[in-house]
């Protein structure tokens, strides 16, 4: 067999494999869509949602040995807290519909909010949030035979960080209800975020979330293209004029964004405590900000705390401007 025949044969094989892959992908998508329709869509009716939520509350109150626990976990390390939250929301919806008690596990899987040496020892979720129903991993050890893991459940990637969800009002409202009912700060984070909210107290403020560094330089596939600083400044000026905002609260991972906004809006830019990632000597076309560490004690926890507090402040502003990154959906919720 000469080279031309080998190339021709390989091209045919590649075409066949592509067709097989497309068929399998189509079948998988249809199955996931069916599962989503069966397990999530019924909750769009508020009455159904409330009934099923009340059943869960009764199960928790009874502390029955018959309870089934749904452990929600994600093994991918390099993502921010609110991407975790967005994915968890669909699994919480699944648990509500099935009558399972949801428990979030950021203890047995690596994540950017704790050192690897603490895997299996510390649940990073509980550093910031309460468990959805107040039941921790330690509480379900005795009932381990009645535990289902989210890794065994395949839901389509239709969670609140997909911006197309904004076009479906009922679905968006469902996730907003789940967020309000099941995602609660713990006492320490609640106090910290309340204290930081004083920066916008009694002010009409435009909240601006400007995402740079790895998001702009790395251009992650399937994610919205972010505006430039100049574009963000022009749009912020329009919103301030149209809605008569007095100040801008700027949440950004880049110091240069703060500098440019302060030039454009002197004495009108509000900033809370944070570290800036663009001050580090990192090539963000090749690295994620999750790989960056600052020289301070408890850095992993503090990065998460500052991030959560910034999003909380944005959610309380009079107006909001952002580029459609996953965390922007969380602010809207």
CSV table of C-alpha atoms in Angstrom, one decimal:
chain,number,residue,atom,x,y,z
A,1,UNK,CA,0.0,0.0,0.0
A,2,UNK,CA,1.5,3.3,-1.1
A,3,UNK,CA,1.3,6.6,0.8
A,4,UNK,CA,-1.6,8.0,-1.2
A,5,UNK,CA,-3.7,4.8,-0.5
A,6,UNK,CA,-2.9,5.0,3.2
A,7,UNK,CA,-4.0,8.7,3.3
A,8,UNK,CA,-7.2,7.9,1.4
A,9,UNK,CA,-8.0,5.0,3.7
A,10,UNK,CA,-7.3,7.1,6.8
A,11,UNK,CA,-9.6,9.9,5.6
A,12,UNK,CA,-12.4,7.4,5.1
A,13,UNK,CA,-11.8,6.0,8.6
A,14,UNK,CA,-11.8,9.5,10.1
A,15,UNK,CA,-15.1,10.4,8.4
A,16,UNK,CA,-16.7,7.2,9.7
A,17,UNK,CA,-15.5,7.8,13.2
A,18,UNK,CA,-16.8,11.4,13.1
A,19,UNK,CA,-20.2,10.2,12.0
A,20,UNK,CA,-20.2,7.6,14.9
A,21,UNK,CA,-19.2,10.3,17.3
A,22,UNK,CA,-21.9,12.7,16.1
A,23,UNK,CA,-24.6,10.0,16.5
A,24,UNK,CA,-23.4,9.2,20.0
A,25,UNK,CA,-23.3,12.8,21.0
A,26,UNK,CA,-26.8,13.3,19.6
A,27,UNK,CA,-28.1,10.3,21.6
A,28,UNK,CA,-26.4,11.6,24.7
A,29,UNK,CA,-27.8,15.1,24.3
A,30,UNK,CA,-31.3,13.7,23.8
A,31,UNK,CA,-31.0,11.5,26.9
A,32,UNK,CA,-29.7,14.4,29.0
A,33,UNK,CA,-32.6,16.6,27.7
A,34,UNK,CA,-35.1,13.9,28.6
A,35,UNK,CA,-33.6,13.5,32.1
A,36,UNK,CA,-33.6,17.3,32.6
A,37,UNK,CA,-37.3,17.5,31.5
A,38,UNK,CA,-38.3,14.7,33.8
A,39,UNK,CA,-36.4,15.8,36.9
A,40,UNK,CA,-36.1,19.6,36.7
A,41,UNK,CA,-38.9,21.0,34.5
A,42,UNK,CA,-41.7,20.0,37.0
A,43,UNK,CA,-40.2,22.4,39.5
A,44,UNK,CA,-40.9,25.3,37.3
A,45,UNK,CA,-44.4,25.4,38.8
A,46,UNK,CA,-43.9,27.3,42.1
A,47,UNK,CA,-46.6,25.2,43.8
A,48,UNK,CA,-44.8,22.0,42.9
A,49,UNK,CA,-41.5,23.4,44.0
A,50,UNK,CA,-42.9,24.5,47.4
A,51,UNK,CA,-44.6,21.1,48.0
A,52,UNK,CA,-41.4,19.2,47.3
A,53,UNK,CA,-39.3,21.6,49.4
A,54,UNK,CA,-41.7,21.2,52.3
A,55,UNK,CA,-41.4,17.4,52.0
A,56,UNK,CA,-37.6,17.8,52.3
A,57,UNK,CA,-37.9,20.1,55.3
A,58,UNK,CA,-40.1,17.5,57.0
A,59,UNK,CA,-37.7,14.7,56.3
A,60,UNK,CA,-34.8,16.8,57.8
A,61,UNK,CA,-36.9,17.5,60.9
A,62,UNK,CA,-37.8,13.9,61.4
A,63,UNK,CA,-34.1,12.9,61.2
A,64,UNK,CA,-35.4,9.6,59.7
A,65,UNK,CA,-33.0,6.7,59.0
A,66,UNK,CA,-35.0,6.3,55.8
A,67,UNK,CA,-33.6,9.6,54.4
A,68,UNK,CA,-31.6,9.4,51.2
A,69,UNK,CA,-28.7,11.8,50.9
A,70,UNK,CA,-27.5,13.3,47.6
A,71,UNK,CA,-23.8,14.3,47.8
A,72,UNK,CA,-23.0,17.0,45.3
A,73,UNK,CA,-19.4,17.2,44.2
A,74,UNK,CA,-17.2,18.4,41.4
A,75,UNK,CA,-13.7,17.1,40.8
A,76,UNK,CA,-12.4,19.9,38.5
A,77,UNK,CA,-10.1,22.1,40.5
A,78,UNK,CA,-9.4,25.2,38.4
A,79,UNK,CA,-12.8,27.0,38.8
A,80,UNK,CA,-14.1,29.8,40.9
A,81,UNK,CA,-16.6,29.5,43.7
A,82,UNK,CA,-19.6,30.8,41.8
A,83,UNK,CA,-19.0,28.4,38.9
A,84,UNK,CA,-19.3,25.7,41.6
A,85,UNK,CA,-22.5,27.3,42.9
A,86,UNK,CA,-24.1,27.5,39.4
A,87,UNK,CA,-23.4,23.8,38.8
A,88,UNK,CA,-24.6,22.9,42.3
A,89,UNK,CA,-27.9,24.6,41.7
A,90,UNK,CA,-29.1,22.2,39.1
A,91,UNK,CA,-28.1,19.3,41.3
A,92,UNK,CA,-30.0,20.8,44.2
A,93,UNK,CA,-33.0,21.1,41.9
A,94,UNK,CA,-32.6,17.4,41.1
A,95,UNK,CA,-32.4,16.5,44.8
A,96,UNK,CA,-35.6,18.5,45.6
A,97,UNK,CA,-37.5,16.7,42.9
A,98,UNK,CA,-36.3,13.2,44.0
A,99,UNK,CA,-36.8,13.9,47.7
A,100,UNK,CA,-33.1,13.6,48.5
A,101,UNK,CA,-31.3,15.7,51.1
A,102,UNK,CA,-28.5,17.6,49.3
A,103,UNK,CA,-25.1,17.8,50.9
A,104,UNK,CA,-22.2,19.6,49.2
A,105,UNK,CA,-18.8,18.0,49.2
A,106,UNK,CA,-15.8,20.3,48.7
A,107,UNK,CA,-13.9,18.2,51.1
A,108,UNK,CA,-12.8,15.1,49.2
A,109,UNK,CA,-12.0,16.8,45.9
A,110,UNK,CA,-9.3,19.3,45.1
A,111,UNK,CA,-10.3,23.0,44.8
A,112,UNK,CA,-8.6,26.4,44.9
A,113,UNK,CA,-10.0,27.3,48.3
A,114,UNK,CA,-7.9,25.0,50.4
A,115,UNK,CA,-4.4,23.4,50.2
A,116,UNK,CA,-4.2,19.9,48.8
A,117,UNK,CA,-2.9,18.7,52.1
A,118,UNK,CA,-6.4,19.4,53.6
A,119,UNK,CA,-8.3,17.2,51.1
A,120,UNK,CA,-10.4,14.9,53.2
A,121,UNK,CA,-10.0,17.0,56.3
A,122,UNK,CA,-11.8,20.3,55.6
A,123,UNK,CA,-15.0,21.0,53.6
A,124,UNK,CA,-14.2,24.2,51.7
A,125,UNK,CA,-17.9,24.8,51.1
A,126,UNK,CA,-18.5,25.2,54.8
A,127,UNK,CA,-15.7,27.8,55.1
A,128,UNK,CA,-18.1,30.2,53.3
A,129,UNK,CA,-21.6,28.7,53.2
A,130,UNK,CA,-24.0,26.7,55.3
A,131,UNK,CA,-25.0,23.3,53.9
A,132,UNK,CA,-28.2,23.6,51.9
A,133,UNK,CA,-30.3,21.8,54.6
A,134,UNK,CA,-27.9,22.1,57.5
A,135,UNK,CA,-26.7,18.4,57.1
A,136,UNK,CA,-22.9,17.9,56.7
A,137,UNK,CA,-20.9,15.0,55.4
A,138,UNK,CA,-20.2,13.9,59.0
A,139,UNK,CA,-23.9,13.7,59.7
A,140,UNK,CA,-24.5,11.1,57.0
A,141,UNK,CA,-21.6,8.7,57.7
A,142,UNK,CA,-23.9,6.4,59.6
A,143,UNK,CA,-26.3,6.2,56.7
A,144,UNK,CA,-23.7,5.7,54.0
A,145,UNK,CA,-25.7,2.9,52.3
A,146,UNK,CA,-28.4,5.6,51.5
A,147,UNK,CA,-26.0,8.0,49.8
A,148,UNK,CA,-26.2,8.9,46.1
A,149,UNK,CA,-23.4,10.9,44.4
A,150,UNK,CA,-23.9,13.6,41.8
A,151,UNK,CA,-21.2,12.0,39.7
A,152,UNK,CA,-23.7,9.2,39.0
A,153,UNK,CA,-26.3,11.6,37.7
A,154,UNK,CA,-25.9,13.2,34.2
A,155,UNK,CA,-27.7,16.5,33.8
A,156,UNK,CA,-27.2,18.7,30.7
A,157,UNK,CA,-25.0,21.7,31.1
A,158,UNK,CA,-28.1,24.0,31.5
A,159,UNK,CA,-27.4,25.8,34.7
A,160,UNK,CA,-27.7,29.5,35.6
A,161,UNK,CA,-24.2,30.5,34.2
A,162,UNK,CA,-25.5,29.7,30.7
A,163,UNK,CA,-26.6,33.2,29.6
A,164,UNK,CA,-29.3,31.8,27.3
A,165,UNK,CA,-31.2,31.0,30.5
A,166,UNK,CA,-32.1,34.7,30.7
A,167,UNK,CA,-34.5,34.1,27.9
A,168,UNK,CA,-36.5,31.6,29.9
A,169,UNK,CA,-38.1,33.6,32.7
A,170,UNK,CA,-39.7,30.6,34.5
A,171,UNK,CA,-36.5,28.6,34.5
A,172,UNK,CA,-34.5,31.6,35.7
A,173,UNK,CA,-37.0,32.2,38.5
A,174,UNK,CA,-36.7,28.6,39.6
A,175,UNK,CA,-32.9,28.8,40.0
A,176,UNK,CA,-33.3,32.2,41.8
A,177,UNK,CA,-35.7,30.5,44.3
A,178,UNK,CA,-33.3,27.7,44.9
A,179,UNK,CA,-30.4,30.1,45.4
A,180,UNK,CA,-32.4,32.2,47.9
A,181,UNK,CA,-33.7,29.1,49.8
A,182,UNK,CA,-30.5,26.9,49.8
A,183,UNK,CA,-27.4,29.0,49.4
A,184,UNK,CA,-26.7,30.9,52.7
A,185,UNK,CA,-23.5,32.4,54.0
A,186,UNK,CA,-22.2,31.1,57.3
A,187,UNK,CA,-22.0,33.4,60.2
A,188,UNK,CA,-18.5,34.6,59.7
A,189,UNK,CA,-18.9,35.4,56.0
A,190,UNK,CA,-22.3,36.9,56.6
A,191,UNK,CA,-20.8,39.4,59.1
A,192,UNK,CA,-17.8,40.1,56.8
A,193,UNK,CA,-20.0,40.8,53.8
A,194,UNK,CA,-22.4,43.0,55.8
A,195,UNK,CA,-19.5,45.1,57.0
A,196,UNK,CA,-18.2,45.5,53.5
A,197,UNK,CA,-21.6,46.6,52.2
A,198,UNK,CA,-21.2,49.8,54.1
A,199,UNK,CA,-19.1,51.1,51.2
A,200,UNK,CA,-22.3,51.6,49.1
A,201,UNK,CA,-24.6,52.4,52.0
A,202,UNK,CA,-27.1,55.3,51.2
A,203,UNK,CA,-25.6,55.8,47.8
A,204,UNK,CA,-26.9,55.2,44.3
A,205,UNK,CA,-24.2,53.1,42.8
A,206,UNK,CA,-23.5,51.4,39.5
A,207,UNK,CA,-21.8,48.1,40.1
A,208,UNK,CA,-19.3,47.2,37.4
A,209,UNK,CA,-17.7,43.7,37.2
A,210,UNK,CA,-14.7,43.9,34.9
A,211,UNK,CA,-13.1,40.6,34.1
A,212,UNK,CA,-9.6,40.6,32.7
A,213,UNK,CA,-6.4,38.5,33.1
A,214,UNK,CA,-6.9,34.8,32.1
A,215,UNK,CA,-10.5,35.4,30.9
A,216,UNK,CA,-9.3,37.9,28.3
A,217,UNK,CA,-5.9,36.6,27.5
A,218,UNK,CA,-6.8,32.9,27.6
A,219,UNK,CA,-10.0,33.3,25.7
A,220,UNK,CA,-11.7,30.2,27.2
A,221,UNK,CA,-13.8,28.3,24.6
A,222,UNK,CA,-17.6,28.8,24.9
A,223,UNK,CA,-17.4,31.8,27.2
A,224,UNK,CA,-18.5,35.3,26.4
A,225,UNK,CA,-15.9,37.7,24.9
A,226,UNK,CA,-15.3,40.5,27.5
A,227,UNK,CA,-15.3,44.2,26.7
A,228,UNK,CA,-12.1,46.3,26.8
A,229,UNK,CA,-11.6,48.7,29.6
A,230,UNK,CA,-12.3,51.6,27.2
A,231,UNK,CA,-15.6,50.0,26.2
A,232,UNK,CA,-16.6,49.3,29.8
A,233,UNK,CA,-15.9,52.9,30.7
A,234,UNK,CA,-18.0,54.3,27.9
A,235,UNK,CA,-20.9,52.1,28.8
A,236,UNK,CA,-20.6,52.9,32.5
A,237,UNK,CA,-20.8,56.6,31.7
A,238,UNK,CA,-24.0,56.1,29.7
A,239,UNK,CA,-25.6,54.1,32.5
A,240,UNK,CA,-24.6,56.7,35.1
A,241,UNK,CA,-26.1,59.5,33.1
A,242,UNK,CA,-29.3,57.6,32.2
A,243,UNK,CA,-30.0,56.3,35.7
A,244,UNK,CA,-28.4,59.1,37.7
A,245,UNK,CA,-25.9,57.0,39.6
A,246,UNK,CA,-23.6,58.9,41.9
A,247,UNK,CA,-20.8,56.3,42.2
A,248,UNK,CA,-19.3,53.3,40.6
A,249,UNK,CA,-18.4,50.2,42.6
A,250,UNK,CA,-15.7,48.4,40.6
A,251,UNK,CA,-15.0,44.7,41.1
A,252,UNK,CA,-12.1,43.6,39.0
A,253,UNK,CA,-9.1,41.2,39.0
A,254,UNK,CA,-7.0,43.9,37.3
A,255,UNK,CA,-5.3,47.0,39.0
A,256,UNK,CA,-5.1,48.7,35.6
A,257,UNK,CA,-8.9,48.7,35.4
A,258,UNK,CA,-9.1,50.6,38.7
A,259,UNK,CA,-6.5,53.1,37.5
A,260,UNK,CA,-8.4,53.8,34.2
A,261,UNK,CA,-11.8,54.0,35.9
A,262,UNK,CA,-10.5,56.4,38.5
A,263,UNK,CA,-9.1,58.6,35.7
A,264,UNK,CA,-12.5,58.6,33.9
A,265,UNK,CA,-14.6,59.1,37.1
A,266,UNK,CA,-12.5,61.0,39.6
A,267,UNK,CA,-13.6,60.5,43.2
A,268,UNK,CA,-16.5,58.4,42.1
A,269,UNK,CA,-15.0,54.9,42.1
A,270,UNK,CA,-15.5,52.7,45.2
A,271,UNK,CA,-13.2,49.8,45.9
A,272,UNK,CA,-13.3,47.1,48.7
A,273,UNK,CA,-10.4,45.1,50.0
A,274,UNK,CA,-8.8,42.9,47.4
A,275,UNK,CA,-5.7,41.6,45.7
A,276,UNK,CA,-5.1,42.3,42.0
A,277,UNK,CA,-3.9,39.5,39.7
A,278,UNK,CA,-2.4,41.6,37.0
A,279,UNK,CA,0.3,42.8,39.4
A,280,UNK,CA,1.8,39.2,39.4
A,281,UNK,CA,4.4,38.2,36.8
A,282,UNK,CA,2.1,35.6,35.1
A,283,UNK,CA,1.3,34.9,31.4
A,284,UNK,CA,-2.5,34.7,31.6
A,285,UNK,CA,-2.7,33.4,28.0
A,286,UNK,CA,-1.2,30.1,29.5
A,287,UNK,CA,-2.3,30.2,33.1
A,288,UNK,CA,-5.5,30.7,35.2
A,289,UNK,CA,-5.8,33.1,38.1
A,290,UNK,CA,-6.6,30.0,40.2
A,291,UNK,CA,-2.9,29.1,39.9
A,292,UNK,CA,-1.8,32.4,41.5
A,293,UNK,CA,-0.9,32.6,45.1
A,294,UNK,CA,-0.3,35.7,47.2
A,295,UNK,CA,2.3,36.0,50.0
A,296,UNK,CA,0.0,36.0,53.0
A,297,UNK,CA,-1.4,33.7,55.6
A,298,UNK,CA,-4.5,31.7,54.7
A,299,UNK,CA,-4.4,33.0,51.1
A,300,UNK,CA,-6.7,30.3,49.7
A,301,UNK,CA,-9.5,31.2,52.0
A,302,UNK,CA,-9.0,35.0,51.7
A,303,UNK,CA,-9.2,34.9,47.9
A,304,UNK,CA,-12.6,33.2,48.2
A,305,UNK,CA,-13.8,35.6,50.9
A,306,UNK,CA,-12.8,38.7,48.9
A,307,UNK,CA,-14.4,37.2,45.7
A,308,UNK,CA,-17.7,36.4,47.5
A,309,UNK,CA,-17.9,39.8,49.2
A,310,UNK,CA,-17.4,41.6,45.9
A,311,UNK,CA,-20.2,39.7,44.2
A,312,UNK,CA,-22.4,40.4,47.2
A,313,UNK,CA,-21.8,44.1,46.9
A,314,UNK,CA,-22.5,44.0,43.2
A,315,UNK,CA,-25.8,42.4,43.9
A,316,UNK,CA,-26.9,45.3,46.2
A,317,UNK,CA,-26.0,48.1,43.7
A,318,UNK,CA,-28.7,50.1,42.0
A,319,UNK,CA,-27.5,49.2,38.5
A,320,UNK,CA,-25.2,46.5,37.1
A,321,UNK,CA,-22.7,46.3,34.2
A,322,UNK,CA,-20.9,43.1,33.3
A,323,UNK,CA,-19.6,41.1,30.3
A,324,UNK,CA,-21.6,37.9,30.8
A,325,UNK,CA,-19.1,35.8,32.6
A,326,UNK,CA,-20.5,32.9,34.7
A,327,UNK,CA,-20.3,34.9,37.9
A,328,UNK,CA,-22.4,37.7,36.4
A,329,UNK,CA,-25.3,35.3,36.3
A,330,UNK,CA,-24.8,34.6,40.0
A,331,UNK,CA,-25.0,38.4,40.7
A,332,UNK,CA,-28.4,38.5,38.9
A,333,UNK,CA,-29.7,35.6,41.0
